[in-house]
Coordinates of C-alpha atoms and ligand atoms in Angstrom, one line a residue:
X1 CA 126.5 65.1 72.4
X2 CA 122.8 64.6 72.3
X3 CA 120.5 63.1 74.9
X4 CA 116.8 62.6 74.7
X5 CA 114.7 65.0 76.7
X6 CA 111.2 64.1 77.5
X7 CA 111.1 62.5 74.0
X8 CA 113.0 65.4 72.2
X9 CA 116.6 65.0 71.4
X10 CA 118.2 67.8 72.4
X11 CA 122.3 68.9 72.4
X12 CA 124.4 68.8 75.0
X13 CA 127.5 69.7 76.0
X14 CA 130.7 68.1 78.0
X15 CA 130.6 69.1 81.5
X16 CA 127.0 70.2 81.8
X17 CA 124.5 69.2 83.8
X18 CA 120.8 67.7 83.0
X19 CA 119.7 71.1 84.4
X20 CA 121.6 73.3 82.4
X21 CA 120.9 71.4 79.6
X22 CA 116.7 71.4 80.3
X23 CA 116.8 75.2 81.1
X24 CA 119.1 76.0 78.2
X25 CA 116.4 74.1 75.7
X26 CA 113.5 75.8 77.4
X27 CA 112.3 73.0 80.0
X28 CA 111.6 73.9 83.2
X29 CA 112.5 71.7 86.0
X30 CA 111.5 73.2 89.9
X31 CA 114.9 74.2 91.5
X32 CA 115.6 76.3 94.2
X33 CA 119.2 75.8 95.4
X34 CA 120.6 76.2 92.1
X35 CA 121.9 79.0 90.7
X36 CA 123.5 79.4 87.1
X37 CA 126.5 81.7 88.9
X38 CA 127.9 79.2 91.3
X39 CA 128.5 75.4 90.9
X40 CA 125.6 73.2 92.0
X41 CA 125.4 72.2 95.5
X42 CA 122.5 70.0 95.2
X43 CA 120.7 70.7 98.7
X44 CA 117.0 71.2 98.3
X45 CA 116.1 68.1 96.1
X46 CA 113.9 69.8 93.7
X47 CA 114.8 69.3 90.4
X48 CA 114.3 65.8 90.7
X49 CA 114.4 63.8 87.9
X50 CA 114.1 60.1 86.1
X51 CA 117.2 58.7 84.3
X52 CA 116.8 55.6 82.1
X53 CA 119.8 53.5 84.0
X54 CA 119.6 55.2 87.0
X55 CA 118.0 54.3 90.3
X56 CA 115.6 56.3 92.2
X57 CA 115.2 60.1 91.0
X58 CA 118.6 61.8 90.7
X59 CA 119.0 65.5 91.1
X60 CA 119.3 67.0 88.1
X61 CA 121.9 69.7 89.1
X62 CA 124.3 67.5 90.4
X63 CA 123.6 64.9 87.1
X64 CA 126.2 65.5 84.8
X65 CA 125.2 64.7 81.1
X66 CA 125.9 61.6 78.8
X67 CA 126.0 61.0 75.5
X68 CA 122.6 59.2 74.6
X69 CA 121.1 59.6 78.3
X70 CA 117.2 59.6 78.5
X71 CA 115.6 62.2 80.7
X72 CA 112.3 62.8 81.7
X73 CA 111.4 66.0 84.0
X74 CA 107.7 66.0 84.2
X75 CA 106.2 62.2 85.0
X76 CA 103.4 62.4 88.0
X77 CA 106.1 60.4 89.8
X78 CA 108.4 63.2 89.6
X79 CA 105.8 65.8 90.3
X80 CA 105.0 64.0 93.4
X81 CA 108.7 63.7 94.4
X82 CA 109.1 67.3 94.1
X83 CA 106.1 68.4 95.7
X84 CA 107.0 65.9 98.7
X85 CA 110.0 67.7 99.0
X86 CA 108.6 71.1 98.7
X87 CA 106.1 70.4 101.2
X88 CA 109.0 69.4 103.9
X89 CA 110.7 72.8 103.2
X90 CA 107.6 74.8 103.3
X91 CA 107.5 73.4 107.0
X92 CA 109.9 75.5 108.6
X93 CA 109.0 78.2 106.4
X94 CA 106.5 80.8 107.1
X95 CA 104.1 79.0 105.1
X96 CA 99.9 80.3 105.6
X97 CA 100.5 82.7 103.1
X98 CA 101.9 80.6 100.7
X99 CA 99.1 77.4 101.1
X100 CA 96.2 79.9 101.7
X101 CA 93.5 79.3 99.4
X102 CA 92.4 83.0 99.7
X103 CA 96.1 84.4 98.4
X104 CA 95.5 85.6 95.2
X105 CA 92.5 87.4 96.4
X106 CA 94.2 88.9 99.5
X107 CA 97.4 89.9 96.9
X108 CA 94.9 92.0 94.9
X109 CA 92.8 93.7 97.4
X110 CA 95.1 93.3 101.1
X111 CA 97.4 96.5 100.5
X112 CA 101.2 95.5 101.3
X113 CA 102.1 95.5 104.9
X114 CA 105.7 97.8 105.2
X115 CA 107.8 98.3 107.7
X116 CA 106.8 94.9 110.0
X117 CA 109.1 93.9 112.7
X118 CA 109.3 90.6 111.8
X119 CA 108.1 88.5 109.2
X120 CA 105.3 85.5 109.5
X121 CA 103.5 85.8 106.0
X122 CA 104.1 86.7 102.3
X123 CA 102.4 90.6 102.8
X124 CA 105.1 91.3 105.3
X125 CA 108.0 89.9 103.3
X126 CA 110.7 91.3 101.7
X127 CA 110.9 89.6 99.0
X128 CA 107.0 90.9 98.4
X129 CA 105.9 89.3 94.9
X130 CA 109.4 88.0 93.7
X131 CA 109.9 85.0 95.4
X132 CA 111.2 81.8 93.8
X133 CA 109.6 79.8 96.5
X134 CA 106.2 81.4 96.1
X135 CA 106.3 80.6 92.2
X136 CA 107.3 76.9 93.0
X137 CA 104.3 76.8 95.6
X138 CA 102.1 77.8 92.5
X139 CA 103.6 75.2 90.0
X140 CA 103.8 72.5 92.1
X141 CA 100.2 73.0 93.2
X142 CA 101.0 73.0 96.9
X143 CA 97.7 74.0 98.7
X144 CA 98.4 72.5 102.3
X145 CA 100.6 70.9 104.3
X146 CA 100.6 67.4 106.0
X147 CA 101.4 69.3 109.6
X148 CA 101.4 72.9 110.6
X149 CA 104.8 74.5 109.7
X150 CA 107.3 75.1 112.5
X151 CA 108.4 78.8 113.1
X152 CA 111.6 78.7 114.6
X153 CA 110.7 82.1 116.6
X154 CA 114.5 83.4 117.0
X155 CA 115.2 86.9 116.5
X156 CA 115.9 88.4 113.4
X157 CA 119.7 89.9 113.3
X158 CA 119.6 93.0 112.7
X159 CA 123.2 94.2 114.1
X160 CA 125.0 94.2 111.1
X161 CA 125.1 97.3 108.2
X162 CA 123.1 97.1 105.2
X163 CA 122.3 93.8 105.5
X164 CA 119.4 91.7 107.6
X165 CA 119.2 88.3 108.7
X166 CA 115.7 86.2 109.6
X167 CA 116.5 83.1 109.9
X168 CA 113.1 81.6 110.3
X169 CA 112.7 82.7 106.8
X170 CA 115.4 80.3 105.7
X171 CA 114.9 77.1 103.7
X172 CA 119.1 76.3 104.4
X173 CA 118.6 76.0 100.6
X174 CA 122.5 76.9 101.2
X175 CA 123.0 79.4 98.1
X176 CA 124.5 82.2 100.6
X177 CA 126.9 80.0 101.7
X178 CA 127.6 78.7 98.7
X179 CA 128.4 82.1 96.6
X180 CA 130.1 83.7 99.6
X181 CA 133.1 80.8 99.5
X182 CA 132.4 80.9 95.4
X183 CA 133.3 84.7 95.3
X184 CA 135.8 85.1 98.6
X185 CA 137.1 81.7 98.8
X186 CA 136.9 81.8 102.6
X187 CA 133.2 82.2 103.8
X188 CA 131.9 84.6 106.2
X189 CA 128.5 82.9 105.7
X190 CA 128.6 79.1 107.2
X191 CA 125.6 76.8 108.9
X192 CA 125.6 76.8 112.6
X193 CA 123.3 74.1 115.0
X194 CA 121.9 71.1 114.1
X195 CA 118.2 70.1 113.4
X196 CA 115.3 72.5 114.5
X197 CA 118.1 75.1 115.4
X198 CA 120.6 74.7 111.8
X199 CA 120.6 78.0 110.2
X200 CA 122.8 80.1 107.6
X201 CA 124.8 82.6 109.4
X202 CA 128.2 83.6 111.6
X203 CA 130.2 81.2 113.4
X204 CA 130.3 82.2 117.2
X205 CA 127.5 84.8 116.7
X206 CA 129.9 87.2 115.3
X207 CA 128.7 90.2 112.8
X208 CA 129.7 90.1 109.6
X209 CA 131.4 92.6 109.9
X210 CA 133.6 91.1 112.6
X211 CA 133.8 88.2 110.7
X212 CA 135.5 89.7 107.5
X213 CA 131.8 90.1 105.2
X214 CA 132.9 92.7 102.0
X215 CA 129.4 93.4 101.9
X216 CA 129.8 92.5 98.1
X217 CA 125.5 91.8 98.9
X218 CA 126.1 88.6 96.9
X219 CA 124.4 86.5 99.5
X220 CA 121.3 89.0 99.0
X221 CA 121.0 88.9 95.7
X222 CA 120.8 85.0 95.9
X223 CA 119.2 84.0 98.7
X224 CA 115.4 83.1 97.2
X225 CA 113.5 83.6 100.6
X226 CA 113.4 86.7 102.6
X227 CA 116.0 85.6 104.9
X228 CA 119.0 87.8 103.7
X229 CA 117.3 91.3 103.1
X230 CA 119.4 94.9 102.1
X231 CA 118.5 97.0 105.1
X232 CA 117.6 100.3 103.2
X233 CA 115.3 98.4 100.0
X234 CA 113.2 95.9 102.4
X235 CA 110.6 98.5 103.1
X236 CA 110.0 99.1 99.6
X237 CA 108.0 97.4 97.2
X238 CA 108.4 96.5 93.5
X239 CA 110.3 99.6 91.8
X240 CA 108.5 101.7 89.8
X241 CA 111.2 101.7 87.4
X242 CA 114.8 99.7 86.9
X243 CA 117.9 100.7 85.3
X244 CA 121.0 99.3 83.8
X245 CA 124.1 102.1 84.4
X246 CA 127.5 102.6 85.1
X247 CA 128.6 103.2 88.9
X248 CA 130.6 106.0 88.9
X249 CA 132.5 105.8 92.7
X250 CA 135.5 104.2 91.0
X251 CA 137.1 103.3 87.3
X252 CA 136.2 99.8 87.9
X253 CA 132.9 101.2 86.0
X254 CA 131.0 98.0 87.3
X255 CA 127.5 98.3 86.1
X256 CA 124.3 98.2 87.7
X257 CA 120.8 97.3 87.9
X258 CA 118.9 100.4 89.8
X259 CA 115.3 100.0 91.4
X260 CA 113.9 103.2 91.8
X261 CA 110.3 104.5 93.1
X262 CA 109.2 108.5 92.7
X263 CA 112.1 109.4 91.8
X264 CA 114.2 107.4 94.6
X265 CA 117.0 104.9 94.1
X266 CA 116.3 102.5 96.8
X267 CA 118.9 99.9 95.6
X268 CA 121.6 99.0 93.7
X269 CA 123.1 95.8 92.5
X270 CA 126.0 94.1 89.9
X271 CA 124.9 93.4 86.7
X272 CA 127.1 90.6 86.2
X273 CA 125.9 88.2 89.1
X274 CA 128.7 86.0 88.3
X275 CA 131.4 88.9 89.5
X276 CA 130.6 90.7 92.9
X277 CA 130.7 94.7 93.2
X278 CA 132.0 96.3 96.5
X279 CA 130.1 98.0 99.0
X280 CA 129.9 101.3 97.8
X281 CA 127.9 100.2 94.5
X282 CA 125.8 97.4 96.2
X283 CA 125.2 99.6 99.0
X284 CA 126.1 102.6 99.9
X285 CA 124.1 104.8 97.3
X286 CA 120.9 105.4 98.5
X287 CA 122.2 106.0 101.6
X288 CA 124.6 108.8 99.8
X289 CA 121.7 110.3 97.8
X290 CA 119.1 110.4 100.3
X291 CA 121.0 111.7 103.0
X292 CA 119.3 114.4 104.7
X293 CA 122.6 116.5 105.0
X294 CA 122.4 117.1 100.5
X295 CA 122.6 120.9 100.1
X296 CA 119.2 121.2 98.1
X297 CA 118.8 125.1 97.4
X298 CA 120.9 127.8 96.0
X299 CA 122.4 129.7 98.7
X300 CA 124.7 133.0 98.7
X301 CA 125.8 135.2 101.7
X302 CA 124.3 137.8 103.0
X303 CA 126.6 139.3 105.5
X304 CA 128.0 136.4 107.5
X305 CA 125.3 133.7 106.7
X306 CA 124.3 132.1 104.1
X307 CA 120.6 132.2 102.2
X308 CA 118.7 130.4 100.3
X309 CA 117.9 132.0 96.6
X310 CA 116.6 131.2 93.7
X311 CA 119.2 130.2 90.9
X312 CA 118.7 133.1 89.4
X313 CA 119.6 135.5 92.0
X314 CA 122.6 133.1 92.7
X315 CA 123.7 133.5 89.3
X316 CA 123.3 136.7 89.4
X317 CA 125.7 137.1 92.5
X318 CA 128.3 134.7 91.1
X319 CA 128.4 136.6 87.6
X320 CA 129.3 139.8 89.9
X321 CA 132.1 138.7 91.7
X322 CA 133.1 135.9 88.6
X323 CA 133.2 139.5 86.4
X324 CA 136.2 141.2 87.8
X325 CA 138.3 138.5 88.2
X326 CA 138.5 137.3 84.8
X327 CA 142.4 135.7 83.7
X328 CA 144.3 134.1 85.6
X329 CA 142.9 135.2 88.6
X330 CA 140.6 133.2 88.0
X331 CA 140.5 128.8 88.9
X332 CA 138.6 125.9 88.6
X333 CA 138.6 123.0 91.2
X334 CA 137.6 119.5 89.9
X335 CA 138.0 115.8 90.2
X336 CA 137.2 113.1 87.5
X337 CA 134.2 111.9 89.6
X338 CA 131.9 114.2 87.6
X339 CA 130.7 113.4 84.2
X340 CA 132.8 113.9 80.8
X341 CA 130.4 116.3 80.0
X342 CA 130.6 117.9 83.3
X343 CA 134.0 118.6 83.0
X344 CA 133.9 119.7 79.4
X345 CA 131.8 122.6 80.6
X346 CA 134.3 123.3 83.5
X347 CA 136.8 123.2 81.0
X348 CA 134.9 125.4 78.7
X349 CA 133.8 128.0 81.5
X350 CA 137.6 128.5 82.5
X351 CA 139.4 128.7 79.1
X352 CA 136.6 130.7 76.9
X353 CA 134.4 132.5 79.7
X354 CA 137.0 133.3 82.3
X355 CA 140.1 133.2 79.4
X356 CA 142.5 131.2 82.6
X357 CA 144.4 128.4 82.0
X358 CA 143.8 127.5 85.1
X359 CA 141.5 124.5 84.7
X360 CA 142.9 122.3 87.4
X361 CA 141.3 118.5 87.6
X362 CA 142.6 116.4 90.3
X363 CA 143.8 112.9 89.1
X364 CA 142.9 111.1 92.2
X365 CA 140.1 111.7 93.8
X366 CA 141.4 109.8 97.0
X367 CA 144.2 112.4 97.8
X368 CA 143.2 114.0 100.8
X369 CA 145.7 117.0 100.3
X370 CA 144.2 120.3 99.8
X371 CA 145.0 121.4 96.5
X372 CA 147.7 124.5 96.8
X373 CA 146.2 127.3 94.4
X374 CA 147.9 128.7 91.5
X375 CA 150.0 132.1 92.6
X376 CA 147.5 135.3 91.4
X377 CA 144.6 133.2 92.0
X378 CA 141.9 135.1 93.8
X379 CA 138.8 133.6 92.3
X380 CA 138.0 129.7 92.6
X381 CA 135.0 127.9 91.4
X382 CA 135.3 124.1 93.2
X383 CA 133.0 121.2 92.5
X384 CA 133.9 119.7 96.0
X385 CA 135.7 119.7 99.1
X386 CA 139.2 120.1 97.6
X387 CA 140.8 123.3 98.7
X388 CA 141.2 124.2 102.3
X389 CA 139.4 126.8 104.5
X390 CA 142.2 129.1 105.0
X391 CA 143.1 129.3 101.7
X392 CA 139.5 129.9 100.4
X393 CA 139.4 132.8 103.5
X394 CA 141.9 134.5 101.4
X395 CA 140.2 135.2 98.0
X396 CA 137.8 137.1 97.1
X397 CA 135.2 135.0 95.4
X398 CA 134.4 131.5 95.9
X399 CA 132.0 129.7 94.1
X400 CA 131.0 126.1 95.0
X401 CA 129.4 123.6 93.1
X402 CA 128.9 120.6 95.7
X403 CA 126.0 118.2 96.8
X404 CA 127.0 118.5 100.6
X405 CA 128.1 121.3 102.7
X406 CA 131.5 121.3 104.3
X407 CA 133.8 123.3 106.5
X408 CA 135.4 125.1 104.1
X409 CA 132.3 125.6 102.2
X410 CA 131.3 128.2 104.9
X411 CA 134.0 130.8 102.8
X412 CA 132.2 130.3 99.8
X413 CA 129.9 133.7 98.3
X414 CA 127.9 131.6 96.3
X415 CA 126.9 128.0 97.0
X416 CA 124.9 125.9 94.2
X417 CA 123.3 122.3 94.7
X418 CA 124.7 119.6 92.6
X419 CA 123.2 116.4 91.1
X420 CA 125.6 113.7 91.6
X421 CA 126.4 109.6 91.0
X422 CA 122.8 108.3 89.7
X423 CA 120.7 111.7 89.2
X424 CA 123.3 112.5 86.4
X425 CA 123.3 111.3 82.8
X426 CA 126.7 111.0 80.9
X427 CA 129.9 109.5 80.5
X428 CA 132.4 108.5 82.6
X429 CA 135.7 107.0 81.7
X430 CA 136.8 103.7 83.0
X431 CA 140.4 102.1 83.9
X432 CA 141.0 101.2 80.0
X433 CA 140.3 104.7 79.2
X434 CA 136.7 103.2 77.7
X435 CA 133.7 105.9 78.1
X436 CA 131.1 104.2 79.8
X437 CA 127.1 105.3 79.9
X438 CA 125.7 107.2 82.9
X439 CA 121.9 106.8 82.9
X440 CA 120.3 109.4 84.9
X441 CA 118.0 107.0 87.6
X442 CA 116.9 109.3 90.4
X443 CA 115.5 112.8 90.8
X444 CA 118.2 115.3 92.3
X445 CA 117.3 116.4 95.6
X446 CA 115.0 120.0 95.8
X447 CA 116.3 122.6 93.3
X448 CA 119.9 120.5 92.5
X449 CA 121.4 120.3 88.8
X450 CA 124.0 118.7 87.0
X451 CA 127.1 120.3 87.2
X452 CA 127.2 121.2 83.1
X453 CA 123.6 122.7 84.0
X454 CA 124.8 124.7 86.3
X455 CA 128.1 125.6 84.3
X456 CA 125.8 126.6 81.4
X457 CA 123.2 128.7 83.4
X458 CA 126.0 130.6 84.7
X459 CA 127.7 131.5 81.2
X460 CA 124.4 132.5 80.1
X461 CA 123.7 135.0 83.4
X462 CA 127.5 136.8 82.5
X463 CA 125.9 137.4 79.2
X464 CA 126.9 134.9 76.4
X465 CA 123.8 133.2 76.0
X466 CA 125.1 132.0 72.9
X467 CA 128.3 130.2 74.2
X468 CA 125.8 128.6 77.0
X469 CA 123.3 127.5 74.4
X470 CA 126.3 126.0 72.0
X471 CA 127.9 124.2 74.7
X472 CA 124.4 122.4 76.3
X473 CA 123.3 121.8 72.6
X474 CA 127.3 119.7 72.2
X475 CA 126.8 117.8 75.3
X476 CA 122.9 117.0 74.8
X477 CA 124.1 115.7 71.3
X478 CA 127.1 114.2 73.3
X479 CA 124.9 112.2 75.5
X480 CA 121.8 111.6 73.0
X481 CA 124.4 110.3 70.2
X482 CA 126.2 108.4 71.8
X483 CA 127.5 104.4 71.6
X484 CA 129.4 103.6 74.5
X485 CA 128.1 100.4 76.8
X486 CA 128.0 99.7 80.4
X487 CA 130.3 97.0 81.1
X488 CA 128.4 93.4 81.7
X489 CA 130.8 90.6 81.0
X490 CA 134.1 92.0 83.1
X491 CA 136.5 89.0 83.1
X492 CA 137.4 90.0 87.1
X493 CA 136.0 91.5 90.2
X494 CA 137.1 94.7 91.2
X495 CA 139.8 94.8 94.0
X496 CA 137.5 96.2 95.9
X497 CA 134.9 93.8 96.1
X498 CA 137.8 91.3 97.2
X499 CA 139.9 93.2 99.7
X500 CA 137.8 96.1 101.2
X501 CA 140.6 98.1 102.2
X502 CA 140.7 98.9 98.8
X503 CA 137.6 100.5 98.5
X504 CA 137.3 104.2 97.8
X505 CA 136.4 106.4 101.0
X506 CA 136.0 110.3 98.9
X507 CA 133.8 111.1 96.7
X508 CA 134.1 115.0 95.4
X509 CA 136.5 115.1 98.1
X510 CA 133.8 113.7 100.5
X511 CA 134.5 111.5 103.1
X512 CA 131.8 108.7 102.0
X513 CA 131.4 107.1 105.3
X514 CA 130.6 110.5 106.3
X515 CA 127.3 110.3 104.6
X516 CA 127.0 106.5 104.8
X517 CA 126.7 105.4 108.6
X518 CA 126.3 101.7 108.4
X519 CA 129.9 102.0 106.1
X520 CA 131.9 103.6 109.1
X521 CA 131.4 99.4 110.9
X522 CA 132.2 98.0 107.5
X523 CA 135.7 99.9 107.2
X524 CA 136.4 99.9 111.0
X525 CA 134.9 96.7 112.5
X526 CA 134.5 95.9 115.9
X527 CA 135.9 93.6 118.4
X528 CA 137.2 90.4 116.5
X529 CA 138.6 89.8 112.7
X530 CA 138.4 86.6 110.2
X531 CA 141.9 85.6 111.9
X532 CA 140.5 86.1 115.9
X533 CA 137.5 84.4 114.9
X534 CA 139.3 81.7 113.8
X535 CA 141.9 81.1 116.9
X536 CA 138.7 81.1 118.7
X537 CA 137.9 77.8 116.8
X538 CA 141.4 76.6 117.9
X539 CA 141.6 77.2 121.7
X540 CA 137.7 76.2 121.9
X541 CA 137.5 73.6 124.9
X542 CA 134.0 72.6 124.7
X543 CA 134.7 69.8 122.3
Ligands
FES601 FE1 119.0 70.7 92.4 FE2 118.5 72.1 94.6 S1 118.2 72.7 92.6 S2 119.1 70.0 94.4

C-alpha cells in the first residue's frame, strides 16, 4: 500500500505502523518508548503525529497504517506537541544538565565525573554521551523548563548482581517492562506506586533475583535513561574499541557486541536485541577475565613451591620432564571450550611430538567427574581443572595449561598462563556443528597466551622448530582465511536465557560462579521465588 508522507508517497506494508514506516523511509519522528524489538506500548507521547481524518495528534507507534493515509511528522504544531511533552518528562528527570545553556562547553572541557554515588546530572551518568533523551533534548530544542524538575531523592538499588537501579533517573517510558514480559512472558520488571512515587521495579521490594530476573540484561540494553545500569561497565566511559564475536561459554554461539578500553572488556551484550543471551554472556565475562585470582606468569616448582619464570625457562623444564616420557606414557587433558585451533595443536603435540594416542577431549565440559587416566599414563598435559589431585600426585610430570589456579594444580611441575573466552582469536564450533568466528577483544592478563601459542612454543623448546613453525603458520592461515560468521539472526533464544537452571556453571573445568560473585545470588537466590512472591499477592490483607 502507499500513504503520503509529508508530501512524499511512500510504501507501506500491512501491519505496520506510521512509525516503522517514517523510520524505514528515512524520516525521523522523536520517540523514546519505542523500540523496533518489542511491540509498541505507546507511553511517552513523542512521536506525535497529524493524520488527515484523525482528530487531535495520534501516536504514531501505536497508528497502524492505511492504504492512502496522509501523514505529516514535522508541522510546528507537532513540534510543539512533542516538545510539550518532552518538557513534562524532563521534569522528574535529572534535568540541569540537559537545559544548561553551558553543556556543550562543559562536555568539551569538564572531564567525566566516574564513580559518583548517585546521579543528578549528565557528567555523572551512565549512560555518559549515549543517551536517547539527551539527543531528543537537542532536536527538540528544549533549553528550559516551565518549573524546576522534581528529583524524587529515593535511593538507588543497588542490592541486586550485575545490575543497578536509580529510579529517579526514570522517565517510566516503560521499555523495561515491556521487553522483560516480551522476552520471559512473565515479568520480573513491573511499575509500583502511584504519582510522584510510580517507578519501574520489583513488586514487594523483592530483588531480582528473588523475583525470578534471568539476568538476560535485556532491560539494560533498552532502558534510554541511566536508570537500569550493568554494575561492572557504569564506571566506564565510551569504549575505546567494539567488537562483534562469538561467546564461547556454550554451543548456543550467541554473538556479541564487546566494548572494550586498554585492552579491557568491560561489557558484553547480544547482538540480536530481538533474542536475549543468558547471564554468562551478558554478564559474567568481565568479571571472569578481570578476576584478580588469573594465573598471569609462568610458574614451575622449585622444591615444594612454585615460581614465577620466564616462558622460556618454563619450557625449558616442561621439555625435560615431557622428554622421557614420550608414548603412551604420555596424555593430554582437554575440553571443547578452547578454540579449534587450540585443540588442533593439542592434537598435534600428542600424536606427532609425544607419538601417544592418548589425545583425550572431554565432550562435556559440565561433567564434574575427574577424568580416570589411561593405564601407563605417567605424563599429563591438562588445559584445566579436569583430573583430580591424587591422581596427578601419582605421575611424574604434570604440565598445566589453565587461566586459574586450582587444588589439584598444586601437583603440577610446570604451570603456564592461558588466554581464554575473548583474549583468544579462532573458531569455535556451535550446536549445528557450524564453526563460528572468535575475535580476539581483550589483552590476556600479564605474560598469558593462547593455548596453540603455548602448544607451539613448547614443540619448538623439545627441538622441532620446524613442526612448531608449520603448525602456527596452518592455524594463522586457519584463522586469517577464514569465512565462517558469528551468528546474528538465530530464530530462538538459548535455553539458557529462558530457564537459568540451564546455564552452564564450568568453564575449563572451572566452577564459573567461582570467579563470578554476583552469579553465586543469581543461581542460588535468596529468601522468596517468582511462585512465593506471588502467594504474597494472594494472602495480602491490606486491600
Ligand atoms: Fe510512541 Fe512513545 S514512542 S508513544
Amino acid at each position: 500500500m502507499k500513504i503520503t508522507l509529508n508530501g512524499t508517497s511512500v510504501t507501506a506494508f500491512e501491519g505496520e505502523n506510521v512509525l516503522e514506516v517514517a523510520l524505514r523511509s528515512g524520516v525521523d519522528i522523536p520517540h523514546l518508548c519505542y523500540h523496533p524489538v518489542m511491540p509498541s506500548i505507546g507511553a511517552c507521547r513523542m512521536c506525535l503525529v497529524e493524520i488527515d481524518g484523525i482528530n487531535g495528534y495520534p501516536a504514531s507507534c501505536t497508528t497502524t497504517v492505511a492504504d492512502g493515509m496522509v501523514v505529516r511528522t514535522r508541522t510546528e504544531a507537532v513540534r510543539d506537541r512533542q516538545r510539550e511533552n518532552l518538557e513534562l518528562i524532563l521534569l522528574e528527570h535529572p534535568s540541569s544538565c540537559l537545559v544548561c545553556y553551558k553543556k556543550e562547553a562543559c562536555q568539551l572541557f569538564r572531564p567525566d565525573k566516574e564513580k559518583a554515588g548517585t546521579t543528578t546530572g549528565c557528567q555523572s551518568c551512565s549512560n555518559k554521551h549515549d543517551c536517547e533523551v539527551q539527543r531528543l533534548t537537542v532536536e527538540l530544542n528544549v533549553t528550559s523548563l516551565p518549573v524546576g524538575s522534581f528529583y524524587r531523592n529515593v535511593e538507588p538499588i543497588r542490592t541486586d548482581p550485575f545490575i543497578e537501579n536509580d529510579p529517579n533517573l526514570c522517565i517510566l517510558c516503560g521499555r523495561c517492562e515491556h521487553i522483560c514480559r516480551h522476552h520471559h512472558e512473565s515479568p520480573v520488571i513491573v511499575f509500583t506506586g502511584r504519582g510522584p512515587d510510580a517507578r519501574a521495579g520489583q513488586a514487594f521490594d523483592h530483588t531480582l533475583s528473588q523475583t525470578g530476573c534471568r539476568f538476560c540484561g535485556s532491560c539494560v540494553d533498552l532502558c534510554p535513561t541511566g536508570s537500569l545500569a550493568e554494575r561492572f561497565a557504569k564506571w566506564y566511559d565510551q569504549p575505546e574499541h567494539t567488537f562483534e564475536t562469538t561467546c564461547a561459554f556454550c554451543d548456543a554461539a550467541c554473538a556479541l557486541t564487546v566494548m572494550e578500553t586498554e585492552g579491557r572488556v568491560f561489557s558484553a551484550a547480544g547482538l540480536d536485541q530481538k533474542l536475549p543471551i543468558c547471564v554468562l554472556g551478558r554478564f559474567t565475562i568481565p568479571y571472569f577475565l578481570s578476576s584478580r585470582d588469573r594465573l598471569t606468569h609462568p610458574e614451575i616448582k622449585v622444591g615444594e613451591v612454585m615460581r614465577e619464570v620466564s616462558w622460556e625457562a618454563a619450557f625449558e623444564k616442561a621439555t625435560a620432564i615431557l622428554t622421557p616420557l614420550r608414548g603412551e606414557a604420555f596424555a593430554f587433558v582437554c575440553d571443547r571450550s578452547g578454540t579449534v585451533e587450540d585443540r588442533l595443536a593439542a592434537r598435534t603435540f600428542t600424536e606427532e611430538v609425544m607419538g601417544s594416542t592418548h589425545y583425550i577431549e572431554i565432550e562435556d565440559g559440565e561433567d564434574a567427574t575427574p577424568v580416570k587416566l589411561p593405564d601407563g599414563v605417567r605424563a599429563v598435559m591438562l588445559t584445566g581443572d579436569f583430573v583430580d589431585r591424587k591422581t596427578l600426585a601419582g605421575l611424574d610430570a604434570v604440565v598445566m595449561l589453565d587461566c586459574f589456579p586450582t587444588e589439584a594444580g598444586g601437583e603440577a611441575t610446570v604451570l603456564l598462563p592461558a588466554a581464554v573466552l575473548l583474549e583468544t582469536a579462532g573458531h569455535m564450533v556451535d550446536e549445528t556443528g557450524t564453526e563460528r568466528p572468535m575475535v580476539k577483544c581483550a589483552r590476556a592478563p600479564g605474560q598469558a597466551r593462547q593455548d596453540w601459542e603455548i602448544i607451539c612454543g613448547l614443540i619448538s623448546a623439545m627441538g622441532d622448530e620446524e613442526r612448531a613453525g608449520g603448525l602456527a603458520d596452518e592455524i594463522a592461515a586457519r584463522i586469517d582465511g577464514s569465512d565462517a560468521v558469528i551468528v546474528v539472526d538465530r530464530q530462538r533464544a538459548p535455553d539458557p536465557a529462558l530457564d537459568i537452571t540451564k546455564i552452564r556453571t564450568r568453564y575449563r573445568g572451572h566452577v564459573i560462579a567461582e570467579r563470578v560473585p554476583p552469579l553465586q545470588e543469581v543461581q542460588t537466590p535468596r529468601g522468596a521465588t517468582t511462585e512465593e512472591a506471588l502467594s504474597e499477592v494472594s494472602t495480602c490483607s491490606e486491600c
